[in-house]
Short mmCIF file of C-alpha atoms in Angstrom, two decimals:
data_model
loop_
_atom_site.label_atom_id
_atom_site.label_comp_id
_atom_site.label_asym_id
_atom_site.label_seq_id
_atom_site.Cartn_x
_atom_site.Cartn_y
_atom_site.Cartn_z
CA PHE U 538 114.99 145.63 102.77
CA PHE U 539 118.87 144.12 102.67
CA VAL U 540 117.30 140.64 103.50
CA PHE U 541 114.56 141.22 100.76
CA PHE U 542 117.30 142.27 98.93
CA PHE U 543 119.37 139.32 99.90
CA PHE U 544 116.48 136.58 99.14
CA PHE U 545 115.86 137.75 96.06
CA PHE U 546 119.90 137.45 94.86
CA LYS U 547 119.46 133.75 96.98
CA GLN U 548 116.25 132.48 94.58
CA LYS U 549 118.29 134.46 91.26
CA THR U 550 120.79 132.35 91.64
CA ALA U 551 120.01 129.15 92.73
CA TYR U 552 116.83 129.19 89.63
CA GLU U 553 119.92 130.24 87.69
CA MET U 554 122.08 127.28 88.56
CA LEU U 555 119.79 124.64 88.25
CA ARG U 556 118.80 125.73 85.03
CA SER U 557 122.41 125.57 83.61
CA LEU U 558 122.50 122.01 84.53
CA VAL U 559 119.06 121.01 83.31
CA GLY U 560 120.61 122.60 79.72
CA SER U 561 123.86 121.78 80.05
CA GLU U 562 126.09 119.02 77.99
CA MET U 563 126.22 117.16 80.88
CA CYS U 564 122.91 116.35 81.64
CA ILE U 565 123.31 113.17 78.51
CA ARG U 566 120.34 111.66 79.35
CA ASP U 567 116.57 113.07 78.06
CA SER U 568 114.35 113.53 81.00
CA ILE U 569 116.03 114.92 83.94
CA ILE U 570 113.53 114.76 87.49
CA ILE U 571 113.69 117.04 89.66
CA ASP U 572 112.22 116.16 92.89
CA THR U 573 110.43 118.39 95.03
CA PRO U 574 108.95 119.19 98.44
CA PRO U 575 105.18 118.41 98.29
CA SER U 576 104.63 122.36 99.17
CA LEU U 577 104.19 125.19 96.69
CA GLY U 578 107.58 127.32 98.04
CA ILE U 579 110.59 128.95 96.16
CA LEU U 580 112.19 124.97 95.29
CA THR U 581 108.71 124.90 93.62
CA ILE U 582 108.79 127.53 92.25
CA ASN U 583 112.61 127.39 90.83
CA ALA U 584 111.78 123.94 89.21
CA LEU U 585 108.96 124.73 87.22
CA THR U 586 111.51 127.83 85.46
CA ALA U 587 113.47 125.55 85.03
CA CYS U 588 112.38 122.45 82.93
CA ASN U 589 109.74 122.59 80.13
CA SER U 590 107.88 119.66 81.52
CA VAL U 591 105.76 118.64 84.49
CA LEU U 592 104.56 115.08 85.85
CA ILE U 593 102.21 116.08 88.88
CA PRO U 594 102.33 112.52 91.51
CA SER U 595 99.61 112.60 93.52
CA GLN U 596 97.90 110.32 96.45
CA ALA U 597 94.08 109.71 95.59
CA ASP U 598 92.24 111.00 98.47
CA ILE U 599 90.82 114.76 99.11
CA TYR U 600 93.58 117.15 100.12
CA SER U 601 95.59 115.60 96.90
CA LEU U 602 92.63 116.53 95.20
CA GLN U 603 92.55 120.10 96.84
CA GLY U 604 96.71 120.15 95.61
CA ILE U 605 95.98 119.21 92.29
CA SER U 606 94.93 122.21 91.26
CA GLN U 607 96.61 124.78 93.32
CA LEU U 608 99.80 123.44 91.61
CA TYR U 609 97.97 124.05 89.35
CA ASN U 610 97.08 127.74 89.58
CA THR U 611 100.73 128.79 90.19
CA ILE U 612 102.36 126.22 86.95
CA ASN U 613 99.59 129.36 85.10
CA THR U 614 100.99 131.48 87.08
CA VAL U 615 105.31 130.11 85.93
CA LYS U 616 103.78 129.66 82.44
CA GLN U 617 102.38 133.58 82.55
CA TYR U 618 106.07 135.36 84.20
CA CYS U 619 109.00 132.94 84.06
CA ASN U 620 108.08 129.94 81.27
CA LYS U 621 105.48 129.58 78.51
CA ASP U 622 107.05 126.89 77.31
CA LEU U 623 105.55 125.16 80.83
CA THR U 624 103.22 121.91 79.40
CA VAL U 625 102.27 118.85 82.22
CA LYS U 626 103.15 116.05 81.38
CA GLY U 627 99.78 114.33 83.39
CA ILE U 628 98.66 113.62 87.04
CA LEU U 629 101.17 109.41 87.91
CA LEU U 630 98.90 108.23 90.64
CA THR U 631 101.29 107.30 93.55
CA ARG U 632 100.92 104.90 97.17
CA TYR U 633 97.78 103.39 95.03
CA ASN U 634 95.84 100.48 96.58
CA LYS U 635 93.28 99.32 94.43
CA ARG U 636 91.51 97.12 96.86
CA SER U 637 90.68 100.69 98.56
CA VAL U 638 86.53 101.54 97.27
CA LEU U 639 88.00 105.82 98.38
CA THR U 640 91.15 105.24 96.51
CA ARG U 641 88.57 103.52 93.26
CA ASP U 642 86.05 106.59 94.07
CA MET U 643 89.02 109.49 93.99
CA THR U 644 90.78 108.11 90.81
CA GLU U 645 87.56 108.37 88.69
CA THR U 646 87.52 111.87 90.52
CA ILE U 647 90.88 113.19 89.87
CA ASP U 648 90.58 111.63 86.04
CA ASN U 649 87.59 113.95 85.71
CA VAL U 650 90.00 116.49 87.11
CA ALA U 651 92.84 116.07 84.53
CA LYS U 652 90.33 116.14 81.79
CA LYS U 653 89.05 119.45 83.09
CA LEU U 654 92.90 120.52 83.33
CA ASN U 655 93.49 119.34 79.76
CA THR U 656 96.00 116.52 81.03
CA LYS U 657 95.60 113.03 81.61
CA LEU U 658 95.79 110.60 84.39
CA TYR U 659 98.32 107.87 84.20
CA LYS U 660 97.17 104.04 83.65
CA THR U 661 99.97 103.30 85.45
CA LYS U 662 99.98 103.53 88.94
CA ILE U 663 102.64 103.27 91.68
CA ARG U 664 101.00 101.52 94.68
CA GLU U 665 101.22 101.30 97.87
CA GLY U 666 104.50 98.98 99.09
CA ILE U 667 106.19 99.28 102.44
CA ALA U 668 109.09 99.00 100.88
CA LEU U 669 109.87 103.14 99.98
CA LYS U 670 108.87 103.45 104.14
CA GLU U 671 111.89 101.15 104.75
CA SER U 672 114.37 102.49 102.03
CA GLN U 673 113.75 106.53 103.48
CA LEU U 674 114.17 104.66 105.94
CA LYS U 675 118.02 103.58 105.60
CA ARG U 676 118.61 106.67 103.26
CA GLU U 677 118.34 104.30 99.97
CA ASN U 678 116.97 104.26 96.56
CA ILE U 679 114.00 102.04 96.68
CA PHE U 680 115.91 100.67 92.99
CA ASN U 681 119.43 100.08 95.83
CA TYR U 682 117.04 98.54 98.45
CA ASP U 683 114.25 96.59 97.19
CA PRO U 684 114.95 96.40 93.32
CA LYS U 685 112.06 93.64 93.16
CA SER U 686 110.06 95.40 95.54
CA LYS U 687 106.47 96.64 94.20
CA VAL U 688 107.03 100.31 94.23
CA ALA U 689 110.47 99.53 92.38
CA ILE U 690 108.73 97.20 89.90
CA ASP U 691 106.33 99.93 89.35
CA LEU U 692 108.35 102.83 88.70
CA SER U 693 110.03 101.06 86.49
CA LEU U 694 107.55 100.36 84.68
CA ILE U 695 106.61 103.99 83.47
CA HIS U 696 110.64 104.76 82.75
CA ILE U 697 110.17 101.49 80.09
CA CYS U 698 106.39 103.22 78.97
CA ARG U 699 107.97 106.51 78.53
CA CYS U 700 111.51 105.13 76.65
CA ARG U 701 108.95 103.48 74.30
CA ARG U 702 106.63 106.28 73.77
CA ARG U 703 110.12 108.36 72.70
CA GLY U 704 111.40 105.59 70.60
#
């Protein structure tokens, strides 16, 4: 019983800390990216509870398609109990290889799923690139490691498009 109580206390404190950071005056940006592990654990739940919108990154493969469905169920649960204002902005394909027939087929399938979930599949895609894996190995972000890489350019395009829409 003590362990459960301690876990609950830490969970609430982590959420409160994240929520206060997201809503603080220290954050002078219009948006903050909270990157969570690809699991539906406590970090993801806290992030979904603290934010007001979600961008779902996904690869164009069958396992990611299953993950989108599971994540969407989790988002609906968070909306029901913790954060009624949570919205899904869309699905963003990552590690995209336009030469692969499987990728093209799965892109069409994910687009259909996005429509059924009342969201969209972004037209901009993050291409596959070795520079990203190398930057992870060096523990550097992609913009410092190789700002001219395909991945860095694609990520920059997404940011530019978002700013133009708000703008």
